[in-house]
Coordinates of C-alpha atoms in Angstrom, one line a residue:
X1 CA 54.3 -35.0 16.5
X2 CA 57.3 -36.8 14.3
X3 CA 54.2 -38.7 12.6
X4 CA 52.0 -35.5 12.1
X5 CA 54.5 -33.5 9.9
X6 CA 54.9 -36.5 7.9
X7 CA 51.7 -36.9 7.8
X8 CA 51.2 -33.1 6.6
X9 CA 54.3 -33.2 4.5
X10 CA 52.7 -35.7 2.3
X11 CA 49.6 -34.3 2.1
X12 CA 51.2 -31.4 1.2
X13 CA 53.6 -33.1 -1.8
X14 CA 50.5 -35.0 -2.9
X15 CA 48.9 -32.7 -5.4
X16 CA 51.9 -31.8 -6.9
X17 CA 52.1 -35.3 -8.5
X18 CA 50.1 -34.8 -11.2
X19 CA 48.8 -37.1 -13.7
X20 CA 46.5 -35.4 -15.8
X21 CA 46.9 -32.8 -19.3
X22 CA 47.2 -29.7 -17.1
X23 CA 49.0 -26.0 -17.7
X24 CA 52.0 -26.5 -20.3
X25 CA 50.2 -29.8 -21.4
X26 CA 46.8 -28.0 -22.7
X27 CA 48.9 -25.2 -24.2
X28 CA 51.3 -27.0 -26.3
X29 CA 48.8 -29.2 -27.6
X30 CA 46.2 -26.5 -28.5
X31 CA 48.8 -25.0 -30.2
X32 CA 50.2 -28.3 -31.7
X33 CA 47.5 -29.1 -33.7
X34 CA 46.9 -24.9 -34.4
X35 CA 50.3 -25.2 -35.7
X36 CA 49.1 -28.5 -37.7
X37 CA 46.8 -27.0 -39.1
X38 CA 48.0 -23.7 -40.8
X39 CA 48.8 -25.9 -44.4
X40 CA 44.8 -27.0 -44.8
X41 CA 43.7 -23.3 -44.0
X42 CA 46.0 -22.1 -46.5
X43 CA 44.9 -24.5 -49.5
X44 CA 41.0 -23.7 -48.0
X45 CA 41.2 -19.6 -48.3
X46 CA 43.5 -20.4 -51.8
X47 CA 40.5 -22.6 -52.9
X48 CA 37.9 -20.3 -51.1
X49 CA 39.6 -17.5 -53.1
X50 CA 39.7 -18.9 -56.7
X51 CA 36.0 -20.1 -56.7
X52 CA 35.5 -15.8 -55.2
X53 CA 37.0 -14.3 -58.0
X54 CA 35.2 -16.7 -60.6
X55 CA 31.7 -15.1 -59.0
X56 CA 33.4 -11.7 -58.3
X57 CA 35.9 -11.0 -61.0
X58 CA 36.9 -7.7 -59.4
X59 CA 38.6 -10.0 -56.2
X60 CA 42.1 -9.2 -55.2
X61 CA 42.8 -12.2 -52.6
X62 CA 39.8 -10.6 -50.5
X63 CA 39.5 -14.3 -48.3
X64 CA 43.1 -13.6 -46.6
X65 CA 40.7 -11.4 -44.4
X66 CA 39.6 -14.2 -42.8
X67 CA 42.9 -16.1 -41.5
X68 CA 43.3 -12.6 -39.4
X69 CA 39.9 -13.1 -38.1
X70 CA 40.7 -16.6 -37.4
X71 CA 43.7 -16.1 -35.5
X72 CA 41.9 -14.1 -33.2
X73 CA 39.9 -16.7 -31.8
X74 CA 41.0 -20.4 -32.8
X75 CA 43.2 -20.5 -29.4
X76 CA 40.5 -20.1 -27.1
X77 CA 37.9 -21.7 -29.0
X78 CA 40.2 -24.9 -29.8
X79 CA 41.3 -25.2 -25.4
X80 CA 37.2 -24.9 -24.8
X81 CA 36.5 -27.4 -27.7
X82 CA 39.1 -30.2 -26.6
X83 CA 39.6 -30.2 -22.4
X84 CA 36.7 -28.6 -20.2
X85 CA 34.7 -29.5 -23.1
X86 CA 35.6 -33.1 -24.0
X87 CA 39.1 -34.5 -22.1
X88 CA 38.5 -34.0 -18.3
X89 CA 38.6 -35.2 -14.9
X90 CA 39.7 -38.6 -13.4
X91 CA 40.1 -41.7 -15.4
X92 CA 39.3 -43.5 -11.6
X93 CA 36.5 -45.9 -12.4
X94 CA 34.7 -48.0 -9.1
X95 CA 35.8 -52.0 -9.0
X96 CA 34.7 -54.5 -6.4
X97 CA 32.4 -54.7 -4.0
X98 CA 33.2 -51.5 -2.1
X99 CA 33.2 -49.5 -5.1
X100 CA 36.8 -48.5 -4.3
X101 CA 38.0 -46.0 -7.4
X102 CA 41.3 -47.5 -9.4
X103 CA 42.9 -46.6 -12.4
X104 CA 42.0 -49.3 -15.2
X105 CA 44.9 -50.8 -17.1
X106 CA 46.6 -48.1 -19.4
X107 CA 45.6 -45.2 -17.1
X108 CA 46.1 -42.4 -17.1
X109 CA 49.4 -43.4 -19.5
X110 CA 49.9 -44.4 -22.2
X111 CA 46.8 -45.9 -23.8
X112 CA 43.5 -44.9 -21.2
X113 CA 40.3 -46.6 -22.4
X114 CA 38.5 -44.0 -20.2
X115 CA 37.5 -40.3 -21.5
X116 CA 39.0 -38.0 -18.9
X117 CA 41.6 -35.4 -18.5
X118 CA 44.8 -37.1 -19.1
X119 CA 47.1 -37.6 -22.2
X120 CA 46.5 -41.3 -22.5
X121 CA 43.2 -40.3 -22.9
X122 CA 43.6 -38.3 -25.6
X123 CA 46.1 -40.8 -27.2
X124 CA 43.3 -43.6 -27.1
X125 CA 40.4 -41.1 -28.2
X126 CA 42.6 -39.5 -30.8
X127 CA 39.9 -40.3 -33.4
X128 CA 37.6 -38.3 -31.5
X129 CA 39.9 -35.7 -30.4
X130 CA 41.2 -35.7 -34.2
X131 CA 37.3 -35.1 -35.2
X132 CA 36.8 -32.1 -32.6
X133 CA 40.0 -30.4 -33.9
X134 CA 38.1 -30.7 -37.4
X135 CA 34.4 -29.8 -36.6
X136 CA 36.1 -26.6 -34.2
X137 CA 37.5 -25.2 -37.4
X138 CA 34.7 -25.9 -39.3
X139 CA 32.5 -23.5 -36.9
X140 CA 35.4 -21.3 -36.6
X141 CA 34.8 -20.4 -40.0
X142 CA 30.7 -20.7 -40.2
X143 CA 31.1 -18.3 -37.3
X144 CA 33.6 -15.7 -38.7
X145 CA 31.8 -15.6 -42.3
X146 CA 28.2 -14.8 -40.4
X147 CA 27.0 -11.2 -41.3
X148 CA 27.6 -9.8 -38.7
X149 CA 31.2 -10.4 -38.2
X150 CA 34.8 -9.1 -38.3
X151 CA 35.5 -11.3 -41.0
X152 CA 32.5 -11.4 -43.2
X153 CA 33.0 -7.5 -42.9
X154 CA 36.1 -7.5 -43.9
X155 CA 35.4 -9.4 -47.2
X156 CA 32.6 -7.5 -48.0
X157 CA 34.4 -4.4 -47.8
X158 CA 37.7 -5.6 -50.1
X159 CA 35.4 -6.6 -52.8
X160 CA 33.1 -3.6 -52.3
X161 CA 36.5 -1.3 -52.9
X162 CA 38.5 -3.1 -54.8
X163 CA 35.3 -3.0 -57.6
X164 CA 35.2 0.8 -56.5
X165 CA 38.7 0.9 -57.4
X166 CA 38.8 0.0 -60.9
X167 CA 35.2 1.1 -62.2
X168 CA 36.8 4.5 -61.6
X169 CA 39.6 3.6 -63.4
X170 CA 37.8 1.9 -66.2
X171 CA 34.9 2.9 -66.4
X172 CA 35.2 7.2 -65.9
X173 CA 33.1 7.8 -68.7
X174 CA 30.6 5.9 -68.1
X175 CA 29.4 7.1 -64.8
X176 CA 28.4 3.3 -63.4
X177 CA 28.9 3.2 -59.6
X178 CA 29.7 -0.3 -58.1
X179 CA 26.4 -0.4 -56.8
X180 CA 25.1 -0.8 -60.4
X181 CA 28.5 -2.8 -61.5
X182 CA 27.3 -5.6 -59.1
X183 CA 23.5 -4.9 -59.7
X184 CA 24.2 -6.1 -63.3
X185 CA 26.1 -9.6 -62.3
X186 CA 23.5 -10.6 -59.6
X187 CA 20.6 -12.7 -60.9
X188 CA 17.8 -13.0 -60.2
X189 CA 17.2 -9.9 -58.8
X190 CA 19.4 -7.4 -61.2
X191 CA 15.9 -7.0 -63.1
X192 CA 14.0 -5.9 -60.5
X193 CA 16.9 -3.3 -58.8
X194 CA 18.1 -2.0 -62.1
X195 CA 14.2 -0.5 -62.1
X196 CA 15.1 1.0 -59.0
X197 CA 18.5 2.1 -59.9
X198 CA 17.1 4.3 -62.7
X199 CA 15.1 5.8 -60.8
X200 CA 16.9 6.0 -57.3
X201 CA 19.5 8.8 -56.3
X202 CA 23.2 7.7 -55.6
X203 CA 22.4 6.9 -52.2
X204 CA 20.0 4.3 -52.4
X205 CA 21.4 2.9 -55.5
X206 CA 24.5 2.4 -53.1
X207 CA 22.7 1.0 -50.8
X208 CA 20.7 -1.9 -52.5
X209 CA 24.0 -2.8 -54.5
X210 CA 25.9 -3.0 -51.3
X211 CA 23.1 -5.3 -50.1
X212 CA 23.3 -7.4 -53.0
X213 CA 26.7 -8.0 -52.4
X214 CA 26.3 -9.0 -48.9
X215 CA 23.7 -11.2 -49.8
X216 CA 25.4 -13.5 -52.8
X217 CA 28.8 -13.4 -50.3
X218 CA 26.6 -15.2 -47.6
X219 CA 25.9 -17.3 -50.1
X220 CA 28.9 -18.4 -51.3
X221 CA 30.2 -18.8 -47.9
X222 CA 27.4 -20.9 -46.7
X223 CA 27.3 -23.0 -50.0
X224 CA 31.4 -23.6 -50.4
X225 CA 33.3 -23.7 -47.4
X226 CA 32.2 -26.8 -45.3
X227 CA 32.7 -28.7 -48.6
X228 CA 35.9 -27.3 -49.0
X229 CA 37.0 -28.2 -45.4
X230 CA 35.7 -31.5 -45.9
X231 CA 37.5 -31.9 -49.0
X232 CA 40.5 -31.0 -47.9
X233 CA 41.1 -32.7 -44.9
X234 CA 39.3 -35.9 -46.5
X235 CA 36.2 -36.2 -44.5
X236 CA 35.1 -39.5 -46.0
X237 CA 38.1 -40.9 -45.1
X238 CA 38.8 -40.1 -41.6
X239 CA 40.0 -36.6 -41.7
X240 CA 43.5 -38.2 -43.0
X241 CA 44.7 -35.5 -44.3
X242 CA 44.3 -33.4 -41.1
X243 CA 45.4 -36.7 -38.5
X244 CA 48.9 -36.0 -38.0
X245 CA 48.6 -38.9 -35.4
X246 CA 52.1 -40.0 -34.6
X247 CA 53.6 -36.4 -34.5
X248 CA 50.3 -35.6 -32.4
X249 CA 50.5 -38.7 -30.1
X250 CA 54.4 -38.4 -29.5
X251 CA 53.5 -34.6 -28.4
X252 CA 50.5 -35.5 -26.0
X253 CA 52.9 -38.3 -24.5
X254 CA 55.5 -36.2 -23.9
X255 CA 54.0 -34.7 -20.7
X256 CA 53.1 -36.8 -17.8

């Protein structure tokens, strides 16, 4: 019996020794490089924003709209990107004969030649891991600029009041509702709706202008902000700007 409860005691104590990026591990790390990157999503919406106002002059720092949509799901969709997605289960590889599973040499610390779900993993990947961090920000923002969404939305409206905002404060006498204000800066179809506009009620004229706006913001998103990511985290070059490699290495190897 002596035998049995050591027997049980160990099998107990055995999963306890770890050896894999687990719990506090996945957390700090997700939020390491969230941390990491707050600088290049700073310069990106300060960029995003000047090249805005130059197509829509009545833009008061509309793009800061979008880091509060980003914040709401970069945690989430950063843990999904890098461990269940990528960095997971047992460096163990079969050797010999019997196929027995062993750790190969640097497994699972401090340098593991083997993608699975430990730190030295992730240390010996870090150009992929450093390239998932990148291409998960890039969606992040393809996904929170769609149409549809809380941060497109957002935009749309700040620009669409802001305008509102001073053309009554400029422009009183004229009677020109922002509809028609960005009717006449939107080629190549300000032709065609200003035919419409003089003839529409308020309503529709609303209406069409509004939709204009949504459709050159699209745009802009969809042309500018990849190549603005890319530019500022040096795509051509390795992401360097957006490595931090030894401060992200020394955090990964601190957990076991």
């Amino acid at each position: 019996m002596r035998v049995d409860f050591k027997i049980l005691a160990l099998s107990i104590l055995a999963p306890a020794v770890t050896w894999a990026c687990e719990g506090p591990c996945i957390v700090n790390v997700t939020n390491g490089f969230i941390s990491k990157y707050q600088t290049p999503i700073k310069s990106v919406l300060r960029m995003a924003d000047q090249l805005l106002t130059a197509q829509f002059p009545e833009n008061l720092n509309c793009t800061s709209h979008l880091q509060h949509a980003y914040s709401k799901v970069v945690y989430n969709s950063l843990e999904l990107a890098i461990f269940p997605s990528y960095f997971h289960g047992k460096c163990q590889q079969p050797t010999g004969t019997n196929g027995s599973m062993i750790d190969p040499p640097g497994c699972p610390n401090p340098d593991c030649p083997v993608v699975c779900g430990t730190p030295g993993s992730m240390v010996h990947f870090y150009p992929d891991l450093r390239h998932i961090n990148f291409q998960t920000h890039v969606d992040i923002f393809n996904n929170i600029t769609e149409r549809d969404s809380e941060g497109f939305k957002a935009v749309e409206t700040c620009l669409w009041n802001t305008a509102s905002s001073q053309e009554n404060r400029s422009s009183r006498s004229s009677a020109r509702s922002p509809s028609r204000l960005f009717a006449a800066r939107f080629p190549p179809t300000a032709t065609d709706l200003s035919k419409s506009f003089a003839r529409s009620p308020e309503n529709k004229c609303e209406t069409q202008g509004r939709a204009q706006l949504q459709d050159q913001l699209y745009n802009f998103f969809q042309t500018n902000l990849a190549k603005l990511w890319s530019d500022e985290c040096d795509e051509e070059h390795d992401f360097r700007h957006c490595s931090w490699e030894k401060d992200m290495k020394a955090l990964i190897l601190s957990f076991p």
